[in-house]
PDB file of C-alpha atoms in Angstrom:
ATOM      1  CA  MET A 220       0.000   0.000   0.000  1.00 47.00           C
ATOM      2  CA  PRO A 221       1.472   3.404  -0.946  1.00 45.00           C
ATOM      3  CA  PRO A 222       2.164   5.811   1.938  1.00 47.00           C
ATOM      4  CA  ALA A 223      -0.524   8.351   2.779  1.00 53.00           C
ATOM      5  CA  VAL A 224      -0.031  11.691   1.072  1.00 61.00           C
ATOM      6  CA  HIS A 225       0.503  14.537   3.529  1.00 77.00           C
ATOM      7  CA  LEU A 226      -2.051  17.320   3.161  1.00 88.00           C
ATOM      8  CA  ASP A 227      -0.421  20.750   3.444  1.00 92.00           C
ATOM      9  CA  ARG A 228      -3.290  22.815   4.808  1.00 92.00           C
ATOM     10  CA  LEU A 229      -1.484  26.146   5.044  1.00 93.00           C
ATOM     11  CA  SER A 230       0.989  26.802   2.210  1.00 93.00           C
ATOM     12  CA  ALA A 231      -1.537  27.844  -0.428  1.00 91.00           C
ATOM     13  CA  LEU A 232      -3.428  29.985   2.092  1.00 91.00           C
ATOM     14  CA  LEU A 233      -0.205  31.658   3.239  1.00 93.00           C
ATOM     15  CA  ALA A 234       0.643  32.474  -0.377  1.00 91.00           C
ATOM     16  CA  GLY A 235      -2.715  34.242  -0.656  1.00 90.00           C
ATOM     17  CA  LEU A 236      -2.150  36.104   2.621  1.00 92.00           C
ATOM     18  CA  ALA A 237       1.474  37.186   1.987  1.00 92.00           C
ATOM     19  CA  PRO A 238       2.066  37.891   5.708  1.00 93.00           C
ATOM     20  CA  ARG A 239       4.769  40.238   7.009  1.00 92.00           C
ATOM     21  CA  VAL A 240       5.509  39.946  10.717  1.00 92.00           C
ATOM     22  CA  ARG A 241       7.558  42.396  12.770  1.00 89.00           C
ATOM     23  CA  VAL A 242       8.557  41.670  16.375  1.00 87.00           C
ATOM     24  CA  GLY A 243       9.399  44.289  19.001  1.00 83.00           C
ATOM     25  CA  ARG A 244       9.197  45.316  22.638  1.00 82.00           C
ATOM     26  CA  PRO A 245       6.736  47.547  24.503  1.00 86.00           C
ATOM     27  CA  PRO A 246       7.923  50.762  26.196  1.00 82.00           C
ATOM     28  CA  ALA A 247      10.008  49.997  29.271  1.00 79.00           C
ATOM     29  CA  ASP A 248       8.778  52.847  31.487  1.00 86.00           C
ATOM     30  CA  SER A 249       5.034  52.209  31.634  1.00 88.00           C
ATOM     31  CA  ALA A 250       2.670  49.625  33.111  1.00 92.00           C
ATOM     32  CA  ARG A 251       0.121  50.209  30.340  1.00 94.00           C
ATOM     33  CA  LEU A 252       0.254  49.743  26.578  1.00 94.00           C
ATOM     34  CA  ASP A 253      -2.560  51.488  24.681  1.00 95.00           C
ATOM     35  CA  ILE A 254      -3.168  50.607  21.031  1.00 95.00           C
ATOM     36  CA  ALA A 255      -5.422  52.852  18.943  1.00 95.00           C
ATOM     37  CA  ALA A 256      -7.641  51.407  16.243  1.00 94.00           C
ATOM     38  CA  GLU A 257      -6.485  51.727  12.624  1.00 92.00           C
ATOM     39  CA  ALA A 258      -7.953  50.598   9.336  1.00 89.00           C
ATOM     40  CA  ALA A 259      -5.333  48.124   8.182  1.00 87.00           C
ATOM     41  CA  PRO A 260      -5.282  44.417   7.234  1.00 89.00           C
ATOM     42  CA  CYS A 261      -3.203  43.679  10.302  1.00 94.00           C
ATOM     43  CA  LEU A 262      -3.219  41.611  13.491  1.00 96.00           C
ATOM     44  CA  HIS A 263      -1.495  42.484  16.752  1.00 96.00           C
ATOM     45  CA  LEU A 264       0.149  39.480  18.410  1.00 96.00           C
ATOM     46  CA  TYR A 265       1.277  39.652  22.031  1.00 95.00           C
ATOM     47  CA  LEU A 266       3.366  36.916  23.598  1.00 92.00           C
ATOM     48  CA  LEU A 267       3.355  36.889  27.403  1.00 91.00           C
ATOM     49  CA  ALA A 268       6.248  34.623  28.421  1.00 86.00           C
ATOM     50  CA  GLU A 269       6.024  35.004  32.214  1.00 86.00           C
ATOM     51  CA  GLY A 270       3.721  36.490  34.822  1.00 90.00           C
ATOM     52  CA  GLU A 271       0.295  37.985  34.315  1.00 93.00           C
ATOM     53  CA  MET A 272      -1.436  41.121  33.089  1.00 95.00           C
ATOM     54  CA  ALA A 273      -4.830  42.117  31.707  1.00 96.00           C
ATOM     55  CA  LEU A 274      -6.399  42.912  28.352  1.00 97.00           C
ATOM     56  CA  GLU A 275      -8.759  45.876  28.221  1.00 95.00           C
ATOM     57  CA  LEU A 276     -11.282  46.659  25.483  1.00 93.00           C
ATOM     58  CA  PRO A 277     -13.590  49.700  25.319  1.00 89.00           C
ATOM     59  CA  SER A 278     -16.794  47.676  25.343  1.00 81.00           C
ATOM     60  CA  THR A 279     -15.985  44.630  27.503  1.00 81.00           C
ATOM     61  CA  ALA A 280     -14.728  43.801  30.967  1.00 81.00           C
ATOM     62  CA  ARG A 281     -11.014  43.438  31.674  1.00 90.00           C
ATOM     63  CA  GLN A 282      -9.707  39.960  30.808  1.00 94.00           C
ATOM     64  CA  ALA A 283      -6.945  38.403  32.914  1.00 95.00           C
ATOM     65  CA  LEU A 284      -3.944  36.987  31.032  1.00 95.00           C
ATOM     66  CA  GLN A 285      -1.798  34.242  32.500  1.00 93.00           C
ATOM     67  CA  ALA A 286       1.554  33.266  30.957  1.00 90.00           C
ATOM     68  CA  PRO A 287       2.454  31.581  28.777  1.00 88.00           C
ATOM     69  CA  CYS A 288      -0.076  32.795  26.241  1.00 91.00           C
ATOM     70  CA  ILE A 289      -0.494  34.598  22.923  1.00 94.00           C
ATOM     71  CA  VAL A 290      -3.100  37.337  22.520  1.00 96.00           C
ATOM     72  CA  VAL A 291      -4.409  38.150  19.041  1.00 96.00           C
ATOM     73  CA  CYS A 292      -6.248  41.438  18.366  1.00 96.00           C
ATOM     74  CA  ARG A 293      -7.329  43.008  15.113  1.00 95.00           C
ATOM     75  CA  ALA A 294      -5.793  46.347  14.247  1.00 95.00           C
ATOM     76  CA  ASP A 295      -9.216  47.960  13.812  1.00 93.00           C
ATOM     77  CA  ALA A 296     -10.109  47.315  17.471  1.00 93.00           C
ATOM     78  CA  ALA A 297      -8.666  49.636  20.122  1.00 95.00           C
ATOM     79  CA  HIS A 298      -7.272  47.765  23.119  1.00 96.00           C
ATOM     80  CA  ALA A 299      -4.798  48.005  25.977  1.00 96.00           C
ATOM     81  CA  LEU A 300      -2.541  45.706  27.978  1.00 96.00           C
ATOM     82  CA  VAL A 301      -2.240  46.574  31.659  1.00 95.00           C
ATOM     83  CA  ALA A 302       0.245  45.245  34.244  1.00 94.00           C
ATOM     84  CA  GLN A 303       0.884  45.795  37.922  1.00 92.00           C
ATOM     85  CA  SER A 304       4.216  47.493  37.194  1.00 91.00           C
ATOM     86  CA  PRO A 305       6.489  48.363  34.255  1.00 92.00           C
ATOM     87  CA  ALA A 306       8.701  45.418  35.221  1.00 89.00           C
ATOM     88  CA  ALA A 307       5.997  42.996  34.043  1.00 89.00           C
ATOM     89  CA  PHE A 308       6.412  44.229  30.467  1.00 90.00           C
ATOM     90  CA  ARG A 309       9.918  42.754  30.346  1.00 86.00           C
ATOM     91  CA  HIS A 310       8.194  39.449  29.662  1.00 86.00           C
ATOM     92  CA  LEU A 311       5.898  40.764  26.917  1.00 90.00           C
ATOM     93  CA  MET A 312       6.805  40.556  23.240  1.00 88.00           C
ATOM     94  CA  CYS A 313       4.769  42.452  20.650  1.00 92.00           C
ATOM     95  CA  ALA A 314       4.373  41.607  16.985  1.00 92.00           C
ATOM     96  CA  ARG A 315       2.320  42.918  14.090  1.00 94.00           C
ATOM     97  CA  ALA A 316       1.279  40.732  11.185  1.00 95.00           C
ATOM     98  CA  TRP A 317       0.402  42.634   8.006  1.00 94.00           C
ATOM     99  CA  PHE A 318      -1.238  40.833   5.090  1.00 93.00           C
ATOM    100  CA  ASP A 319      -0.378  41.995   1.591  1.00 89.00           C
ATOM    101  CA  GLY A 320      -2.162  39.168  -0.218  1.00 89.00           C
ATOM    102  CA  PRO A 321      -5.657  39.208  -1.716  1.00 85.00           C
ATOM    103  CA  VAL A 322      -7.337  36.858   0.770  1.00 85.00           C
ATOM    104  CA  ALA A 323      -6.411  38.816   3.922  1.00 89.00           C
ATOM    105  CA  ALA A 324     -10.069  39.592   4.720  1.00 87.00           C
ATOM    106  CA  LEU A 325     -10.887  35.883   4.898  1.00 87.00           C
ATOM    107  CA  LEU A 326      -8.427  35.361   7.738  1.00 91.00           C
ATOM    108  CA  MET A 327      -9.190  38.661   9.450  1.00 92.00           C
ATOM    109  CA  GLY A 328     -12.785  37.502   9.716  1.00 89.00           C
ATOM    110  CA  GLU A 329     -11.631  34.717  12.031  1.00 91.00           C
ATOM    111  CA  PHE A 330     -10.642  37.262  14.675  1.00 92.00           C
ATOM    112  CA  GLY A 331     -13.762  39.347  15.127  1.00 89.00           C
ATOM    113  CA  GLU A 332     -13.095  39.174  18.863  1.00 90.00           C
ATOM    114  CA  PRO A 333      -9.682  39.192  20.597  1.00 93.00           C
ATOM    115  CA  LEU A 334      -8.326  35.689  21.060  1.00 93.00           C
ATOM    116  CA  VAL A 335      -6.241  34.441  23.978  1.00 93.00           C
ATOM    117  CA  VAL A 336      -4.300  31.264  23.209  1.00 91.00           C
ATOM    118  CA  ALA A 337      -2.922  29.400  26.229  1.00 90.00           C
ATOM    119  CA  LEU A 338       0.420  27.803  25.345  1.00 87.00           C
ATOM    120  CA  ALA A 339       0.542  25.211  28.106  1.00 80.00           C
ATOM    121  CA  GLY A 340      -0.526  22.473  25.704  1.00 74.00           C
ATOM    122  CA  ALA A 341       0.965  23.893  22.507  1.00 80.00           C
ATOM    123  CA  GLU A 342       3.197  21.805  20.269  1.00 77.00           C
ATOM    124  CA  SER A 343       6.955  21.904  20.824  1.00 79.00           C
ATOM    125  CA  SER A 344       7.734  23.844  17.630  1.00 80.00           C
ATOM    126  CA  LEU A 345       5.691  26.814  18.872  1.00 84.00           C
ATOM    127  CA  HIS A 346       7.485  26.714  22.220  1.00 84.00           C
ATOM    128  CA  HIS A 347      10.860  26.663  20.435  1.00 86.00           C
ATOM    129  CA  VAL A 348      10.215  29.872  18.501  1.00 85.00           C
ATOM    130  CA  VAL A 349       8.738  31.537  21.602  1.00 84.00           C
ATOM    131  CA  ASN A 350      11.921  30.734  23.529  1.00 85.00           C
ATOM    132  CA  LEU A 351      14.083  31.948  20.639  1.00 85.00           C
ATOM    133  CA  ILE A 352      12.292  35.306  20.440  1.00 82.00           C
ATOM    134  CA  ALA A 353      12.446  35.744  24.223  1.00 80.00           C
ATOM    135  CA  ALA A 354      16.186  35.067  24.314  1.00 83.00           C
ATOM    136  CA  GLU A 355      16.915  37.461  21.437  1.00 81.00           C
ATOM    137  CA  LEU A 356      14.942  40.293  22.982  1.00 77.00           C
ATOM    138  CA  GLN A 357      16.715  39.877  26.308  1.00 77.00           C
ATOM    139  CA  ALA A 358      20.213  40.247  24.828  1.00 77.00           C
ATOM    140  CA  PRO A 359      20.656  42.191  21.544  1.00 75.00           C
ATOM    141  CA  ARG A 360      23.166  40.562  19.208  1.00 84.00           C
ATOM    142  CA  CYS A 361      24.365  41.084  15.662  1.00 90.00           C
ATOM    143  CA  GLY A 362      21.778  40.266  13.014  1.00 89.00           C
ATOM    144  CA  GLN A 363      18.937  40.515  15.519  1.00 85.00           C
ATOM    145  CA  PRO A 364      16.459  42.496  13.336  1.00 83.00           C
ATOM    146  CA  ALA A 365      16.694  39.981  10.498  1.00 85.00           C
ATOM    147  CA  LEU A 366      16.460  37.046  12.901  1.00 87.00           C
ATOM    148  CA  LEU A 367      13.415  38.480  14.641  1.00 84.00           C
ATOM    149  CA  ASP A 368      11.659  39.147  11.340  1.00 83.00           C
ATOM    150  CA  ARG A 369      12.100  35.511  10.354  1.00 86.00           C
ATOM    151  CA  ALA A 370      11.198  34.282  13.826  1.00 87.00           C
ATOM    152  CA  GLY A 371       8.030  36.381  13.643  1.00 87.00           C
ATOM    153  CA  ASP A 372       7.026  34.582  10.445  1.00 89.00           C
ATOM    154  CA  ILE A 373       7.587  31.225  12.152  1.00 90.00           C
ATOM    155  CA  LEU A 374       5.611  32.379  15.196  1.00 90.00           C
ATOM    156  CA  PHE A 375       2.667  33.313  12.976  1.00 92.00           C
ATOM    157  CA  ILE A 376       2.722  29.975  11.140  1.00 92.00           C
ATOM    158  CA  GLY A 377       3.048  28.124  14.445  1.00 91.00           C
ATOM    159  CA  LEU A 378       0.032  30.019  15.785  1.00 92.00           C
ATOM    160  CA  LEU A 379      -2.067  29.059  12.748  1.00 93.00           C
ATOM    161  CA  ARG A 380      -1.001  25.425  13.143  1.00 92.00           C
ATOM    162  CA  HIS A 381      -2.050  25.530  16.778  1.00 91.00           C
ATOM    163  CA  LEU A 382      -5.437  27.074  15.963  1.00 91.00           C
ATOM    164  CA  ILE A 383      -6.082  24.425  13.314  1.00 92.00           C
ATOM    165  CA  ALA A 384      -5.133  21.682  15.775  1.00 89.00           C
ATOM    166  CA  HIS A 385      -7.478  23.243  18.379  1.00 88.00           C
ATOM    167  CA  PRO A 386     -10.400  24.645  16.333  1.00 85.00           C
ATOM    168  CA  SER A 387     -13.126  26.745  17.911  1.00 80.00           C
ATOM    169  CA  SER A 388     -16.621  25.399  18.299  1.00 77.00           C
ATOM    170  CA  THR A 389     -18.110  28.292  16.327  1.00 82.00           C
ATOM    171  CA  GLY A 390     -16.741  27.194  12.950  1.00 86.00           C
ATOM    172  CA  GLY A 391     -15.039  29.199  10.221  1.00 91.00           C
ATOM    173  CA  LEU A 392     -11.952  28.951   8.022  1.00 93.00           C
ATOM    174  CA  LEU A 393      -9.620  27.498  10.646  1.00 93.00           C
ATOM    175  CA  SER A 394     -12.281  24.990  11.682  1.00 94.00           C
ATOM    176  CA  GLY A 395     -12.645  24.018   8.036  1.00 95.00           C
ATOM    177  CA  LEU A 396      -8.925  23.410   7.734  1.00 95.00           C
ATOM    178  CA  ALA A 397      -9.138  21.266  10.879  1.00 94.00           C
ATOM    179  CA  GLU A 398     -11.743  18.979   9.304  1.00 95.00           C
ATOM    180  CA  PRO A 399      -9.720  16.553   7.098  1.00 94.00           C
ATOM    181  CA  ARG A 400     -12.293  16.149   4.315  1.00 96.00           C
ATOM    182  CA  ILE A 401     -13.271  19.828   4.116  1.00 97.00           C
ATOM    183  CA  ALA A 402      -9.584  20.764   4.331  1.00 96.00           C
ATOM    184  CA  ARG A 403      -8.854  18.858   1.111  1.00 96.00           C
ATOM    185  CA  ALA A 404     -11.461  20.923  -0.737  1.00 97.00           C
ATOM    186  CA  LEU A 405     -10.226  24.175   0.813  1.00 95.00           C
ATOM    187  CA  VAL A 406      -6.612  23.441  -0.133  1.00 95.00           C
ATOM    188  CA  ALA A 407      -7.738  22.800  -3.727  1.00 95.00           C
ATOM    189  CA  ILE A 408      -9.632  26.122  -3.806  1.00 94.00           C
ATOM    190  CA  HIS A 409      -6.713  28.031  -2.282  1.00 93.00           C
ATOM    191  CA  ALA A 410      -4.198  26.472  -4.675  1.00 92.00           C
ATOM    192  CA  ARG A 411      -6.309  26.709  -7.862  1.00 92.00           C
ATOM    193  CA  PRO A 412      -9.110  29.252  -7.403  1.00 91.00           C
ATOM    194  CA  GLN A 413      -9.318  29.858 -11.156  1.00 90.00           C
ATOM    195  CA  ASP A 414     -10.296  26.228 -11.913  1.00 93.00           C
ATOM    196  CA  HIS A 415     -13.852  25.507 -13.059  1.00 91.00           C
ATOM    197  CA  TRP A 416     -15.007  24.263  -9.660  1.00 94.00           C
ATOM    198  CA  THR A 417     -18.418  22.646  -9.376  1.00 95.00           C
ATOM    199  CA  LEU A 418     -20.003  21.208  -6.262  1.00 96.00           C
ATOM    200  CA  GLU A 419     -19.350  17.728  -7.637  1.00 97.00           C
ATOM    201  CA  ALA A 420     -15.673  18.475  -8.251  1.00 97.00           C
ATOM    202  CA  LEU A 421     -15.143  19.864  -4.752  1.00 97.00           C
ATOM    203  CA  ALA A 422     -17.007  16.933  -3.218  1.00 97.00           C
ATOM    204  CA  ALA A 423     -14.681  14.598  -5.112  1.00 97.00           C
ATOM    205  CA  GLU A 424     -11.664  16.438  -3.678  1.00 96.00           C
ATOM    206  CA  ALA A 425     -13.134  15.880  -0.219  1.00 97.00           C
ATOM    207  CA  GLY A 426     -13.974  12.243  -0.930  1.00 96.00           C
ATOM    208  CA  MET A 427     -17.636  12.802  -0.104  1.00 97.00           C
ATOM    209  CA  SER A 428     -20.995  12.682  -1.803  1.00 97.00           C
ATOM    210  CA  ARG A 429     -22.347  15.922  -3.219  1.00 96.00           C
ATOM    211  CA  THR A 430     -25.025  16.302  -0.524  1.00 97.00           C
ATOM    212  CA  ALA A 431     -22.827  15.273   2.392  1.00 97.00           C
ATOM    213  CA  PHE A 432     -20.091  17.668   1.289  1.00 97.00           C
ATOM    214  CA  ALA A 433     -22.457  20.628   0.856  1.00 97.00           C
ATOM    215  CA  ASN A 434     -24.031  20.071   4.274  1.00 97.00           C
ATOM    216  CA  THR A 435     -20.736  19.477   6.096  1.00 97.00           C
ATOM    217  CA  PHE A 436     -19.054  22.463   4.445  1.00 97.00           C
ATOM    218  CA  ARG A 437     -21.926  24.738   5.447  1.00 97.00           C
ATOM    219  CA  ASP A 438     -21.946  23.432   9.028  1.00 96.00           C
ATOM    220  CA  VAL A 439     -18.181  23.775   9.501  1.00 96.00           C
ATOM    221  CA  MET A 440     -17.492  26.941   7.488  1.00 95.00           C
ATOM    222  CA  ARG A 441     -20.734  28.822   8.322  1.00 94.00           C
ATOM    223  CA  GLN A 442     -21.290  29.455   4.602  1.00 94.00           C
ATOM    224  CA  THR A 443     -21.838  27.507   1.392  1.00 96.00           C
ATOM    225  CA  PRO A 444     -18.985  26.308  -0.838  1.00 96.00           C
ATOM    226  CA  GLY A 445     -20.132  28.689  -3.571  1.00 94.00           C
ATOM    227  CA  LYS A 446     -20.095  31.727  -1.313  1.00 93.00           C
ATOM    228  CA  TYR A 447     -16.604  30.908  -0.064  1.00 94.00           C
ATOM    229  CA  LEU A 448     -15.264  30.308  -3.576  1.00 93.00           C
ATOM    230  CA  SER A 449     -16.835  33.572  -4.742  1.00 91.00           C
ATOM    231  CA  ALA A 450     -15.220  35.476  -1.863  1.00 90.00           C
ATOM    232  CA  ILE A 451     -11.799  34.058  -2.776  1.00 91.00           C
ATOM    233  CA  ARG A 452     -12.199  34.931  -6.446  1.00 90.00           C
ATOM    234  CA  LEU A 453     -13.524  38.421  -5.796  1.00 90.00           C
ATOM    235  CA  ALA A 454     -10.625  39.154  -3.426  1.00 88.00           C
ATOM    236  CA  ILE A 455      -8.079  37.989  -6.000  1.00 89.00           C
ATOM    237  CA  ALA A 456      -9.748  39.997  -8.758  1.00 89.00           C
ATOM    238  CA  ARG A 457      -9.935  43.169  -6.645  1.00 87.00           C
ATOM    239  CA  ARG A 458      -6.243  42.956  -5.810  1.00 86.00           C
ATOM    240  CA  ALA A 459      -5.375  42.348  -9.476  1.00 85.00           C
ATOM    241  CA  VAL A 460      -7.362  45.404 -10.589  1.00 86.00           C
ATOM    242  CA  GLN A 461      -5.837  47.525  -7.811  1.00 83.00           C
ATOM    243  CA  SER A 462      -2.361  46.483  -8.964  1.00 82.00           C
ATOM    244  CA  GLY A 463      -3.065  47.818 -12.449  1.00 85.00           C
ATOM    245  CA  LYS A 464      -4.155  44.706 -14.323  1.00 86.00           C
ATOM    246  CA  GLY A 465      -6.997  45.045 -16.786  1.00 83.00           C
ATOM    247  CA  LEU A 466     -10.379  43.461 -16.172  1.00 85.00           C
ATOM    248  CA  LYS A 467      -9.753  40.733 -18.738  1.00 87.00           C
ATOM    249  CA  THR A 468      -6.513  39.597 -17.098  1.00 86.00           C
ATOM    250  CA  ALA A 469      -7.967  39.904 -13.594  1.00 85.00           C
ATOM    251  CA  ALA A 470     -11.003  37.860 -14.597  1.00 85.00           C
ATOM    252  CA  ARG A 471      -8.817  35.109 -16.027  1.00 85.00           C
ATOM    253  CA  ASP A 472      -6.560  35.015 -12.948  1.00 81.00           C
ATOM    254  CA  ALA A 473      -9.509  34.831 -10.561  1.00 84.00           C
ATOM    255  CA  GLY A 474     -11.613  32.300 -12.475  1.00 85.00           C
ATOM    256  CA  TYR A 475     -14.433  34.499 -13.771  1.00 84.00           C
ATOM    257  CA  THR A 476     -16.115  33.501 -17.001  1.00 83.00           C
ATOM    258  CA  ASN A 477     -15.339  36.872 -18.598  1.00 81.00           C
ATOM    259  CA  SER A 478     -14.553  40.498 -17.784  1.00 84.00           C
ATOM    260  CA  SER A 479     -18.238  41.437 -17.804  1.00 83.00           C
ATOM    261  CA  ALA A 480     -18.953  38.937 -15.026  1.00 83.00           C
ATOM    262  CA  LEU A 481     -16.082  40.395 -13.017  1.00 82.00           C
ATOM    263  CA  SER A 482     -17.240  43.953 -13.636  1.00 83.00           C
ATOM    264  CA  ARG A 483     -20.707  43.079 -12.314  1.00 83.00           C
ATOM    265  CA  ALA A 484     -19.200  41.375  -9.267  1.00 80.00           C
ATOM    266  CA  LEU A 485     -16.973  44.336  -8.451  1.00 78.00           C
ATOM    267  CA  SER A 486     -19.938  46.690  -8.630  1.00 79.00           C
ATOM    268  CA  ARG A 487     -21.877  44.801  -5.973  1.00 71.00           C
ATOM    269  CA  LEU A 488     -21.603  45.595  -2.304  1.00 42.00           C
ATOM    270  CA  GLY A 489     -21.703  41.932  -1.306  1.00 46.00           C
ATOM    271  CA  PRO A 490     -20.001  38.801  -2.654  1.00 43.00           C
ATOM    272  CA  PRO A 491     -20.638  37.939  -6.299  1.00 36.00           C
ATOM    273  CA  ASP A 492     -23.110  35.379  -7.462  1.00 37.00           C
ATOM    274  CA  PRO A 493     -21.413  31.956  -7.726  1.00 38.00           C
ATOM    275  CA  ALA A 494     -22.484  31.515 -11.342  1.00 34.00           C
ATOM    276  CA  GLY A 495     -21.035  34.877 -12.275  1.00 41.00           C
ATOM    277  CA  ALA A 496     -17.745  33.767 -10.719  1.00 43.00           C
ATOM    278  CA  GLY A 497     -17.494  30.794 -12.994  1.00 43.00           C
ATOM    279  CA  SER A 498     -18.868  28.085 -10.687  1.00 41.00           C
ATOM    280  CA  VAL A 499     -21.971  25.996 -11.244  1.00 39.00           C
ATOM    281  CA  ASN A 500     -24.685  25.351  -8.662  1.00 42.00           C
ATOM    282  CA  LEU A 501     -22.423  25.478  -5.620  1.00 56.00           C
TER     283      LEU A 501
END
């Protein structure tokens, strides 16, 4: 029997996100770090290596944070981290993850509320990069900026791996990637969004019947396969047009039947109709 083929759930998605992660330190003379809201496709990542502090949001009660943990907040949500003394911030590492790729909004939607990830049960690879970042920030050495930039990328990938291994009960993209059968269909969409995907073709990728796939996808992803595929294609097409490509080229790259279908989709406020995006009865 041939060996099982490993399913890479993240590489194609990461290519569509094009993340850039920068790691730094909070101010050393304050027991409070206030972050103003900004309209940017960006996540704030906070790694608390030791001790405890609190997360404050304008509209919710203060949330206690216990190390080791990672806190994820969207850039468009104002928030603050508060400690008992400035000394506590020696154990806090800050990072920002910008997304330059066309499918950034799909991931940003996973973090409508701040997320606190306890690291007590995290896999060893995530602990390794956490320890590496902590050691580098404690003692500056030559090449540190470049090392931290690369370590930040690894931290972000490790976080996504952890979230896929421990999906939320509310569903969504990361929950879909955690479900082996749905993940196979998602990887195919992420890798080849311009293909002529039908419900039958995606069900075959998942190894499921048409009806079972449609129902499971909707339950896990909180939307239909057609709506998700349309969102991917519209995001790719928008980015292509914004980068200066003509409608014809953008339509071809994103999987639309023609430039007229893309033009109609771009003019809508919501996601395009699946048929207009080149899919059939999804």
